[in-house]
Short mmCIF file of C-alpha atoms and ligand atoms in Angstrom, two decimals:
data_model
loop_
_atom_site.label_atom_id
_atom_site.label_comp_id
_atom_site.label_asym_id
_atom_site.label_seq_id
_atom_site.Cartn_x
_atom_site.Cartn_y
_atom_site.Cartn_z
CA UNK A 1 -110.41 16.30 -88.23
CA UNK A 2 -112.16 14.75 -90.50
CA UNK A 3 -112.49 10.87 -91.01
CA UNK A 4 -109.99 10.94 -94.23
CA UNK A 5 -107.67 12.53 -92.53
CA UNK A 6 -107.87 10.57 -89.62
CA UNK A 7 -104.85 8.35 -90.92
CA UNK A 8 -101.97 8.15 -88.89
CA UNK A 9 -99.33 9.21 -92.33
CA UNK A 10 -101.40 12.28 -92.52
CA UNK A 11 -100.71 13.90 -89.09
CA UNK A 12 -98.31 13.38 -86.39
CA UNK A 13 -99.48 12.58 -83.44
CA UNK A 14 -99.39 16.38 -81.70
CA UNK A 15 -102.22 16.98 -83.77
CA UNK A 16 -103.77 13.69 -83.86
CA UNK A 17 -103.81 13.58 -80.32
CA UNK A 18 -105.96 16.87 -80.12
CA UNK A 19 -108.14 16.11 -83.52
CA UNK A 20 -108.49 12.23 -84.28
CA UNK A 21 -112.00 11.28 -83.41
CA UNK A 22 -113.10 14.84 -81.94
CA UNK A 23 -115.08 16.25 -85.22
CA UNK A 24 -116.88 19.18 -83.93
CA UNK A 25 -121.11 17.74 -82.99
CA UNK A 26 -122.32 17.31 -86.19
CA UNK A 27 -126.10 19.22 -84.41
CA UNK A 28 -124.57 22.05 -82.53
CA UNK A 29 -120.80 22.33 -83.70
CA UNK A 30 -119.93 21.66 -79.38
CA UNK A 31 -116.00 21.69 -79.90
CA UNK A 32 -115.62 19.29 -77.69
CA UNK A 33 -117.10 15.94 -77.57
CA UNK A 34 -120.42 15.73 -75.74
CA UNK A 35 -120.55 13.55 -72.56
CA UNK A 36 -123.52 10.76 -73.90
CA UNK A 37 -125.08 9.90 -70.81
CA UNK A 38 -127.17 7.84 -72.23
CA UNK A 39 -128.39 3.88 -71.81
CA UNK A 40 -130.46 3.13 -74.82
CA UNK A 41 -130.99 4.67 -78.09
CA UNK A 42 -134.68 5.72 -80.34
CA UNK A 43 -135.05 2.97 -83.27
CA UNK A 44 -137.09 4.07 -86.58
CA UNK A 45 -138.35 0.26 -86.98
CA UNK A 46 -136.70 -2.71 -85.10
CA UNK A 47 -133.07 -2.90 -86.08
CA UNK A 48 -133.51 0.21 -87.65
CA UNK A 49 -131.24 2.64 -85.70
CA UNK A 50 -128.69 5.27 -86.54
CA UNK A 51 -125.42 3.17 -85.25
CA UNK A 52 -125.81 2.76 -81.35
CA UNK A 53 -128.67 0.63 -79.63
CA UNK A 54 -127.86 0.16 -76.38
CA UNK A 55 -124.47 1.71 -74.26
CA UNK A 56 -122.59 -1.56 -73.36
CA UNK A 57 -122.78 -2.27 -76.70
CA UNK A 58 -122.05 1.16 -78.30
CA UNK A 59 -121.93 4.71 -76.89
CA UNK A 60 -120.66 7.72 -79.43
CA UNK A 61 -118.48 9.54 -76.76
CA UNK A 62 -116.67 6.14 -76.08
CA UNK A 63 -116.27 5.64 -80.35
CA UNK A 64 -114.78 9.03 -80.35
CA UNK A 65 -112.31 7.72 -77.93
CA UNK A 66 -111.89 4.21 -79.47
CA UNK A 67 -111.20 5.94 -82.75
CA UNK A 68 -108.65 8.77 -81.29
CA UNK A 69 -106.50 5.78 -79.18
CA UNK A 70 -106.51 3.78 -82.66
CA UNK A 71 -105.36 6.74 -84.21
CA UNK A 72 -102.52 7.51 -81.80
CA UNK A 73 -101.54 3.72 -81.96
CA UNK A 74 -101.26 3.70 -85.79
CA UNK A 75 -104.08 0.78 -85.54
CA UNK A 76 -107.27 0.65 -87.33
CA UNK A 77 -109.16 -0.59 -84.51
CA UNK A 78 -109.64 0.57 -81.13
CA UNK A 79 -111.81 -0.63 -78.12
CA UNK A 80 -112.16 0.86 -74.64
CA UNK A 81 -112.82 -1.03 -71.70
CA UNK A 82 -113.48 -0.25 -68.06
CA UNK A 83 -109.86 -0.62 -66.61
CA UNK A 84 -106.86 -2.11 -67.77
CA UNK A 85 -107.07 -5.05 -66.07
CA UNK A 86 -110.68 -5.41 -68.09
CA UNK A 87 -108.82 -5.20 -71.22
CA UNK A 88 -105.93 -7.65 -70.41
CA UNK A 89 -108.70 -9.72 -69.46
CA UNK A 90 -110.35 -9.20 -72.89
CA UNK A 91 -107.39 -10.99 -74.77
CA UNK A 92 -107.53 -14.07 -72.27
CA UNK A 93 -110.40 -14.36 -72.89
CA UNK A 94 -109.47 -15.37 -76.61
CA UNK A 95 -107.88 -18.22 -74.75
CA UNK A 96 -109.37 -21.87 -74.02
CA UNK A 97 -108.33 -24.36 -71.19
CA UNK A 98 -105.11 -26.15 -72.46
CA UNK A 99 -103.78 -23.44 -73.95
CA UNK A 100 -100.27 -21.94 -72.85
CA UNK A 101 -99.25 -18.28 -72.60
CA UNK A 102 -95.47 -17.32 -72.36
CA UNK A 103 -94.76 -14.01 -69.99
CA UNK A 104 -92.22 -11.57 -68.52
CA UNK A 105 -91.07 -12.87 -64.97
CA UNK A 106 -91.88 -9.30 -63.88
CA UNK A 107 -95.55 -8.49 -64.95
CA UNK A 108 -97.37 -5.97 -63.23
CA UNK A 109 -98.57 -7.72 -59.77
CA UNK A 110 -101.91 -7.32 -61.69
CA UNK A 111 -101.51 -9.35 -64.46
CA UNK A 112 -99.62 -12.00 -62.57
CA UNK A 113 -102.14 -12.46 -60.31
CA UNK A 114 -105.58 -12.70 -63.46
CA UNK A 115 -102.75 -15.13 -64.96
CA UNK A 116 -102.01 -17.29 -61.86
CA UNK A 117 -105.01 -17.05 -59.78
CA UNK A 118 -108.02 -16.53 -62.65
CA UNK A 119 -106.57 -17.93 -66.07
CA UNK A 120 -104.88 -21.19 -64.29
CA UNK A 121 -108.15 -22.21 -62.86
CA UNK A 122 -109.63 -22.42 -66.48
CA UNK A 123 -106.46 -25.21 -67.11
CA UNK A 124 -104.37 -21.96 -69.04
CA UNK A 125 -100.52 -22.63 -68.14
CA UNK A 126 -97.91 -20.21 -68.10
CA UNK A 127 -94.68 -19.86 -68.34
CA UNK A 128 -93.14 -16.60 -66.43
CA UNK A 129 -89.68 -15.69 -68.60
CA UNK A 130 -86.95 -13.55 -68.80
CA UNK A 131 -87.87 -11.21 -71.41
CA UNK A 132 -85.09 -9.40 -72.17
CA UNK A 133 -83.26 -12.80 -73.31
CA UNK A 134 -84.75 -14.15 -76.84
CA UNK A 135 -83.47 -17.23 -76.89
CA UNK A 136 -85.46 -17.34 -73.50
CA UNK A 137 -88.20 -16.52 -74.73
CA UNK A 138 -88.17 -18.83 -78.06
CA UNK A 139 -87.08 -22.20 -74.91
CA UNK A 140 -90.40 -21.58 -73.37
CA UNK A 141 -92.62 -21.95 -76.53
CA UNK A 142 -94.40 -24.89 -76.39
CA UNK A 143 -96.73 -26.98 -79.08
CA UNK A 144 -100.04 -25.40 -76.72
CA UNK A 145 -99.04 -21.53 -77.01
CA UNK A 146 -101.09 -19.30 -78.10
CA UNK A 147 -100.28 -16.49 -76.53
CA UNK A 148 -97.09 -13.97 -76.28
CA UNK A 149 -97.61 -11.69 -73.51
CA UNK A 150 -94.83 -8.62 -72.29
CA UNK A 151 -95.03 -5.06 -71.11
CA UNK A 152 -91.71 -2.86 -72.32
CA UNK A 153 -89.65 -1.05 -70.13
CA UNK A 154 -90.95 -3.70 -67.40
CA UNK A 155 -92.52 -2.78 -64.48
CA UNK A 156 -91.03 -2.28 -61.94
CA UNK A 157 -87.30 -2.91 -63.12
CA UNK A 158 -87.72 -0.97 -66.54
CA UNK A 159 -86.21 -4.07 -68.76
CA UNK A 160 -86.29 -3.55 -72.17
CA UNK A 161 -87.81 -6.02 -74.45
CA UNK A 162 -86.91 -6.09 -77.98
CA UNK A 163 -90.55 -6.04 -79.63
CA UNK A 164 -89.33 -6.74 -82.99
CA UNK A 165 -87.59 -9.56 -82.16
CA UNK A 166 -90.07 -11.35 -79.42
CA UNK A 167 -92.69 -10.75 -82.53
CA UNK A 168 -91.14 -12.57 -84.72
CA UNK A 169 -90.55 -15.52 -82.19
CA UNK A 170 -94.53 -15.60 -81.84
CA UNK A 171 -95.07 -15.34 -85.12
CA UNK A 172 -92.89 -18.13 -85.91
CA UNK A 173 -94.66 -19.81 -83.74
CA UNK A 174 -98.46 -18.92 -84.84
CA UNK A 175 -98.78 -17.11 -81.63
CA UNK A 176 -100.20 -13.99 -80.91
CA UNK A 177 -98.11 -11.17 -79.94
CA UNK A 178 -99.29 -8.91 -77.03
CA UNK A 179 -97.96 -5.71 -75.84
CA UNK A 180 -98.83 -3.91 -72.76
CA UNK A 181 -97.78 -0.70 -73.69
CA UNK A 182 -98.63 1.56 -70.59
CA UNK A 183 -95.69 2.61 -69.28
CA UNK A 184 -93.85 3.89 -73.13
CA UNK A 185 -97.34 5.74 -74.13
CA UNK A 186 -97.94 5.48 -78.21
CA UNK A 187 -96.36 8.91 -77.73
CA UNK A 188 -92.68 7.04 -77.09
CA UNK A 189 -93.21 3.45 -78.71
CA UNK A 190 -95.77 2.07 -81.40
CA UNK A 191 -95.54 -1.76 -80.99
CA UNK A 192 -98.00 -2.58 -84.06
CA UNK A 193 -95.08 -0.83 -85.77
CA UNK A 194 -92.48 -3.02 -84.90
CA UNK A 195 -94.75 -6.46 -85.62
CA UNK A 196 -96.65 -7.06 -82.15
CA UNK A 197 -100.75 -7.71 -83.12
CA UNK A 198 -102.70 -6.53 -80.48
CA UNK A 199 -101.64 -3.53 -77.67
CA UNK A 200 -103.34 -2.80 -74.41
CA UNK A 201 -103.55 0.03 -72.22
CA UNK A 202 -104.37 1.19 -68.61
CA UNK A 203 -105.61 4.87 -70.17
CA UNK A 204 -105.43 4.90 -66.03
CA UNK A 205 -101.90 6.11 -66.18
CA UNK A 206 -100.31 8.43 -68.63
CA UNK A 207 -103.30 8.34 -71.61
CA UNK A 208 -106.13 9.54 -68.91
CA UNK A 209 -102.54 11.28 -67.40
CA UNK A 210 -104.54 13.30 -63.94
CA UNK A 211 -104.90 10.30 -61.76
CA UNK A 212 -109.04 11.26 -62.18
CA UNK A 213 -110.35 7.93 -64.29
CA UNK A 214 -109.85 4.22 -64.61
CA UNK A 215 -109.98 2.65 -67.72
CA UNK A 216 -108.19 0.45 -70.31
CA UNK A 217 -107.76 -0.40 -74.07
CA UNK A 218 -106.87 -2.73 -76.74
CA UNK A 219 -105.74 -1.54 -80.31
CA UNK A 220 -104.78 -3.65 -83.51
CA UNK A 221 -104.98 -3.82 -87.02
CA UNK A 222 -107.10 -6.96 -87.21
CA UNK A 223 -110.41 -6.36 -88.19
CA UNK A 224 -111.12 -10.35 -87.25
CA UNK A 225 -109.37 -9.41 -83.18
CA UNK A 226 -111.23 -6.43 -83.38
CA UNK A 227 -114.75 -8.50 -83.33
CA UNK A 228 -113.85 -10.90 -81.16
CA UNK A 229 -112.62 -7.77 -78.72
CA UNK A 230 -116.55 -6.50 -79.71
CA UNK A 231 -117.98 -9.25 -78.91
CA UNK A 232 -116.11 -9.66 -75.57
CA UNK A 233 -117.04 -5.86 -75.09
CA UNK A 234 -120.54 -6.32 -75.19
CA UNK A 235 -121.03 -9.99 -73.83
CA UNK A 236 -118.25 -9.34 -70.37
CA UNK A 237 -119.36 -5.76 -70.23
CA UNK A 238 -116.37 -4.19 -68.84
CA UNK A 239 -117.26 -1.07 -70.89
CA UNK A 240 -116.50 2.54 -69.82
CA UNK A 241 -118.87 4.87 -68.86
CA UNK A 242 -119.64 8.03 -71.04
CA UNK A 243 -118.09 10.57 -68.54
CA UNK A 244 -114.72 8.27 -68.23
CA UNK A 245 -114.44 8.15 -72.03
CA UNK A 246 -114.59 11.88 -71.83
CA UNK A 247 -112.04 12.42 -69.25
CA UNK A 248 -109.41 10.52 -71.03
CA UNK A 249 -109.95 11.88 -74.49
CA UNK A 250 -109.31 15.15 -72.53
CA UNK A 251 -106.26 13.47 -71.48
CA UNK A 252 -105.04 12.30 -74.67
CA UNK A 253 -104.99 15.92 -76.12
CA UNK A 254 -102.19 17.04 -73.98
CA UNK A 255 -100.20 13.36 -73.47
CA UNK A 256 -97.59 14.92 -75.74
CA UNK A 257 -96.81 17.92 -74.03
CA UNK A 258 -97.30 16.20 -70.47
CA UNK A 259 -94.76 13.13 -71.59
CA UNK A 260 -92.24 15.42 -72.79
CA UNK A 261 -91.77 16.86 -69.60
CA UNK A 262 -92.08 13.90 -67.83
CA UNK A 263 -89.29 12.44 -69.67
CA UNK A 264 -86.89 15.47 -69.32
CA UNK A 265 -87.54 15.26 -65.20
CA UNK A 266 -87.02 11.65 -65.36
CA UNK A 267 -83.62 12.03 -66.95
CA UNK A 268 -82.39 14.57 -64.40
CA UNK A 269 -83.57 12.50 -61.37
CA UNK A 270 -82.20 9.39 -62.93
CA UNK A 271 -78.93 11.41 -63.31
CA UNK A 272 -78.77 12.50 -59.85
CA UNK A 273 -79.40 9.55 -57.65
CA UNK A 274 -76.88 7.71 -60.02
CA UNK A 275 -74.72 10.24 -57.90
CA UNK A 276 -76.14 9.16 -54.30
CA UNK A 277 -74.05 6.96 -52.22
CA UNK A 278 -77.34 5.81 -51.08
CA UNK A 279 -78.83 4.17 -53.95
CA UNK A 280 -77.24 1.24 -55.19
CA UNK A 281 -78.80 1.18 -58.91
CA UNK A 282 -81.04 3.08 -60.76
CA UNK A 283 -83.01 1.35 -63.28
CA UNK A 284 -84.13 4.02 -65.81
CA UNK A 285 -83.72 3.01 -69.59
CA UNK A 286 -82.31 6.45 -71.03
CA UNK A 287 -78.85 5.88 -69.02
CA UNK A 288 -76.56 4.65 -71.46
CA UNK A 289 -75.34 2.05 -67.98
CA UNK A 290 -78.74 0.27 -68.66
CA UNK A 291 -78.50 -2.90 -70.61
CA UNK A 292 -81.55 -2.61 -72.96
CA UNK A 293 -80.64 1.30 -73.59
CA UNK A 294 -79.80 0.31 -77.07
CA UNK A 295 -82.61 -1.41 -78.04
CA UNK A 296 -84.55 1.30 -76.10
CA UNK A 297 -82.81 4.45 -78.64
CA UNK A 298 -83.91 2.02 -81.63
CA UNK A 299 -87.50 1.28 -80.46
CA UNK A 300 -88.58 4.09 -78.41
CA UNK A 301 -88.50 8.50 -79.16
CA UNK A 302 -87.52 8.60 -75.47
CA UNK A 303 -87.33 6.83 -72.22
CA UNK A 304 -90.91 7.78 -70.07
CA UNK A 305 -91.13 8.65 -67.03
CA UNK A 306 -90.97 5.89 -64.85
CA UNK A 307 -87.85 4.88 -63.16
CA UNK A 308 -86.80 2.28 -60.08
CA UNK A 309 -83.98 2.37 -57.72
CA UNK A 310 -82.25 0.23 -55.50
CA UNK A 311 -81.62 1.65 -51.93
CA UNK A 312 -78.83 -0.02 -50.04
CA UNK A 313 -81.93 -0.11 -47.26
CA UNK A 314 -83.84 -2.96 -45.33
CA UNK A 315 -87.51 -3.45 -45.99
CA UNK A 316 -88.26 -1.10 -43.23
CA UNK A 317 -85.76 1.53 -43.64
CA UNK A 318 -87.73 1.81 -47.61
CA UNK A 319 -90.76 2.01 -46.25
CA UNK A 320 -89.93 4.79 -43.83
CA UNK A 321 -88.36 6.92 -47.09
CA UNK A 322 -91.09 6.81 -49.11
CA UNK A 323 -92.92 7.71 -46.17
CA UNK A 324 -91.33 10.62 -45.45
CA UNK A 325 -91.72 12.67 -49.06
CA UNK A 326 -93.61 16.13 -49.13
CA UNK A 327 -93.89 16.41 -53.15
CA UNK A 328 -93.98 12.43 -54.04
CA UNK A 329 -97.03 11.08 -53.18
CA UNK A 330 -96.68 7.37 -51.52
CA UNK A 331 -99.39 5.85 -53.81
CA UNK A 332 -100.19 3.15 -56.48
CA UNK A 333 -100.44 4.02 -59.68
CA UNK A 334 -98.37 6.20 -62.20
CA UNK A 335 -98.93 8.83 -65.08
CA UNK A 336 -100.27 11.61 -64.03
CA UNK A 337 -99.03 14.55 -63.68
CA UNK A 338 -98.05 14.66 -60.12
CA UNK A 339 -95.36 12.69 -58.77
CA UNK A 340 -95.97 9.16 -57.30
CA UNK A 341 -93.51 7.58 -55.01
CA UNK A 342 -94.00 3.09 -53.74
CA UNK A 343 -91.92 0.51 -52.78
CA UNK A 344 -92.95 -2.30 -54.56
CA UNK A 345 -92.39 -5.61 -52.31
CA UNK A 346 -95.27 -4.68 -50.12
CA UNK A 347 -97.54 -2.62 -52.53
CA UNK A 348 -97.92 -3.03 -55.84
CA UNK A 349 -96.01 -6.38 -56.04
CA UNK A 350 -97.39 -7.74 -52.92
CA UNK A 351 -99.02 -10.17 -55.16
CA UNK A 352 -96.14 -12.43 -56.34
CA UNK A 353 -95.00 -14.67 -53.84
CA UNK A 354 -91.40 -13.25 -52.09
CA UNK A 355 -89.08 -16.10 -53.69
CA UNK A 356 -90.05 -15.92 -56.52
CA UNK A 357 -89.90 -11.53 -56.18
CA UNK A 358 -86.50 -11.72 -55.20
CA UNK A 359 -85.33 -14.23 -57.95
CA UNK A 360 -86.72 -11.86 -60.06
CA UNK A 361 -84.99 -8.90 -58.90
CA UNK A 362 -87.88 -6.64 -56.79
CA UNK A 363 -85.89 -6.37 -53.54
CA UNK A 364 -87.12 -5.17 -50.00
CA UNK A 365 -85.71 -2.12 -50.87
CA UNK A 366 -86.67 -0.86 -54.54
CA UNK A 367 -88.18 2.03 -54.93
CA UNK A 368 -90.42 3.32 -57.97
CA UNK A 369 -90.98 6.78 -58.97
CA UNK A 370 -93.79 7.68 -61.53
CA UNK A 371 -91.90 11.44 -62.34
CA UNK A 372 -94.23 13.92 -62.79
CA UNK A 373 -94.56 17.51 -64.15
CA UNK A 374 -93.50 19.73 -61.78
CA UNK A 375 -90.70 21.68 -61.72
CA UNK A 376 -87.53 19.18 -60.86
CA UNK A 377 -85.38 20.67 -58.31
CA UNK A 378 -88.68 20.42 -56.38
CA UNK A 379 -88.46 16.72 -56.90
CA UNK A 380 -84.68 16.12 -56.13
CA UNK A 381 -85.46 18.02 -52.97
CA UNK A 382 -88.01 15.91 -52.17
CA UNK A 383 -86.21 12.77 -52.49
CA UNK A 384 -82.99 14.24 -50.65
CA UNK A 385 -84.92 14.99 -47.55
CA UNK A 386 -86.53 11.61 -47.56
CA UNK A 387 -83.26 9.67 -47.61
CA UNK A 388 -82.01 11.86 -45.22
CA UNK A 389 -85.50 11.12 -42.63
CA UNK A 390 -85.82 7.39 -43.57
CA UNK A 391 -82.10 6.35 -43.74
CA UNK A 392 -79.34 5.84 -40.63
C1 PLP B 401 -98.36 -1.95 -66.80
C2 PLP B 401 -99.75 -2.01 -66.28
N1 PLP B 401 -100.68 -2.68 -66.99
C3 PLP B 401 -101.96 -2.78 -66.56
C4 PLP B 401 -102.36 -2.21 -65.39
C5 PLP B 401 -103.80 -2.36 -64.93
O1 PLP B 401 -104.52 -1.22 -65.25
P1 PLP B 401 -105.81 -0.73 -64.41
O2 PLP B 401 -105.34 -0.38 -63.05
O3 PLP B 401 -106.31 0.41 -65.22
O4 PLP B 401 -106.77 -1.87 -64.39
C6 PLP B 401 -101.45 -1.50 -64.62
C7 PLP B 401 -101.86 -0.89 -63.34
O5 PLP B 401 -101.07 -0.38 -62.59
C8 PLP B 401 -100.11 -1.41 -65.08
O6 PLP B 401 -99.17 -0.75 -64.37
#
């Protein structure tokens, strides 16, 4: 696809997901884009080079990627980083001591923990808020903050934050407006659309979408973000390597396909244990019984793959479930095309401190499910002979 047609009105995104940023090697025609494994690059006179000097800095195989995420993001600017946590990191670090960040009271474990036990030792403050309540959200602003930080649906609890709205609030405010948009994919949900300036990615989960590579990314239309994110790229150095930039631009091709079935098995599981006398809730945003469903229909094409429930369980009796699954996997992490099954409280949310867990709503006895792609009366079997193993 060539560079003028890279722009996001020209294609949708089942065909800029194959094409944006892939042009066919200019030297040999290679479809696909080569793997640069490569540190440093020939000059014709100092300074004099052809667009790449050194691989921190630069590498073509991670611009191809940079410019197919932008693409899929309707941004003009993309940067890759070497995790997701590297690029959450990356828009800290925009951030000086003093300065005060407002946040969802149910983060990724992850990002509470840079927040609490990185960012607050550099004198950043933060205030951990109930997203899905505005007028919660607008109370915590304070003269000092610079920052507006959320993930939508939530993880683990799949809350629903109106992006329009919480944008506004920031912007009101002269804040940035930061969207960790991992879980929706730009396949389901655009936030630069709906007013938010910066999104990051863990291309970990559904962009990379095999459970093969790490990696993150942050996409905006800001050509002045987009430096500092550059220079933050090459002076931190949290860069991906060549072969990891390859792997997830081979996942990007197919997120379309891959999240439409993931959505469609996440439906019918969500569906059946809202059936199961043992399962208390199910927090999955498509059921019309979910309170941000609404603002999920306006905001998102459909509701991912991820879902939570509630088992009427004891910590222990949890843990022995998701223990007990043949097709699930018990393991951290989400999007990819197998099924993932983890209690939160002592895995992925081990991090946050158990008061302040429960207040929040992860109980001893939530489950998550990343659904994957096979078939789904596989999965519902699964998950039936679990509850029957782990539960009295
Ligand atoms: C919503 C969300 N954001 C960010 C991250 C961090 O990404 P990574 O593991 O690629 O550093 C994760 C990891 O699970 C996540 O779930």
């Amino acid at each position: 696809m060539s560079d003028e047609h890279d722009s996001s009105s020209d294609y949708r995104i089942e065909t800029r997901s194959i094409h944006a940023g892939q042009d066919p090697d200019e030297e040999t025609g290679a479809l696909m884009t080569p793997i640069h494994a490569n540190s440093t690059y020939e000059q014709d006179a100092p300074g004099d080079h052809r667009g790449y000097e050194y691989s921190r800095t630069g590498n073509p195989t991670r611009t191809d990627l940079e410019e197919n995420l932008a693409s899929l993001e309707n941004a003009e600017y993309g940067r890759a980083f070497a995790s997701g946590m590297a690029s959450i990191n990356t828009v800290l670090n925009l951030l000086e001591a003093g300065d005060h960040v407002v946040t969802g009271n149910d983060v990724y474990g992850g990002t509470h923990r840079i927040f609490t036990q990185v960012y607050e030792d550099y004198d950043v403050e933060f205030s951990f808020v109930d997203m899905t309540d505005l007028d919660a959200i607008e109370a915590a602003f304070r003269e000092n903050t610079e920052l507006l930080w959320l993930e939508t649906p939530t993880n683990p609890l799949m809350s629903i934050v109106d992006i329009a709205g919480a944008a506004e609030i920031a912007h009101d405010h002269d804040a940035l407006c930061a969207i960790d948009n991992t879980f929706a994919t730009p396949y389901l949900q655009n936030p630069l659309d709906l007013g938010a300036d910066v999104v990051s990615h863990s291309l970990t989960k559904y962009l990379g979408g095999h459970s093969d590579v790490v990696g993150g990314a942050l996409l905006t239309n800001d050509e002045d973000l987009d430096e500092e994110f550059g220079f933050y790229q090459n002076s931190v150095g949290a860069t991906p390597g060549p072969f990891e930039s390859f792997l997830v631009l081979r996942g990007t091709k197919t997120l379309p396909v891959r999240m439409d079935r993931h959505c469609e098995n996440a439906r019918k599981i969500a569906d059946w244990l809202q059936d199961r006398p043992e399962v208390d809730r199910v927090y999955y945003p498509g059921l019309e019984s979910h309170p941000g469903h609404e603002i999920a229909r306006e905001q998102m094409d459909d509701f991912g793959g991820m879902l939570s429930f509630e088992l009427d369980a004891s910590m222990e009796e949890a843990s022995e479930v998701v223990s007990s699954t043949e097709v699930f996997t018990l393991a951290e992490s989400l999007g990819g095309v197998e099924s993932l099954i983890e209690q939160p409280a002592p895995m992925t949310h081990a991090a946050i401190p158990r008061e302040e867990r429960i207040e929040a709503g992860l109980t001893d006895g939530l489950i998550r499910v990343s659904v994957g792609i096979e078939h789904v009366d596989d999965l519902i079997a699964d998950l039936e002979r679990a509850f029957e193993a782990g539960l009295e």
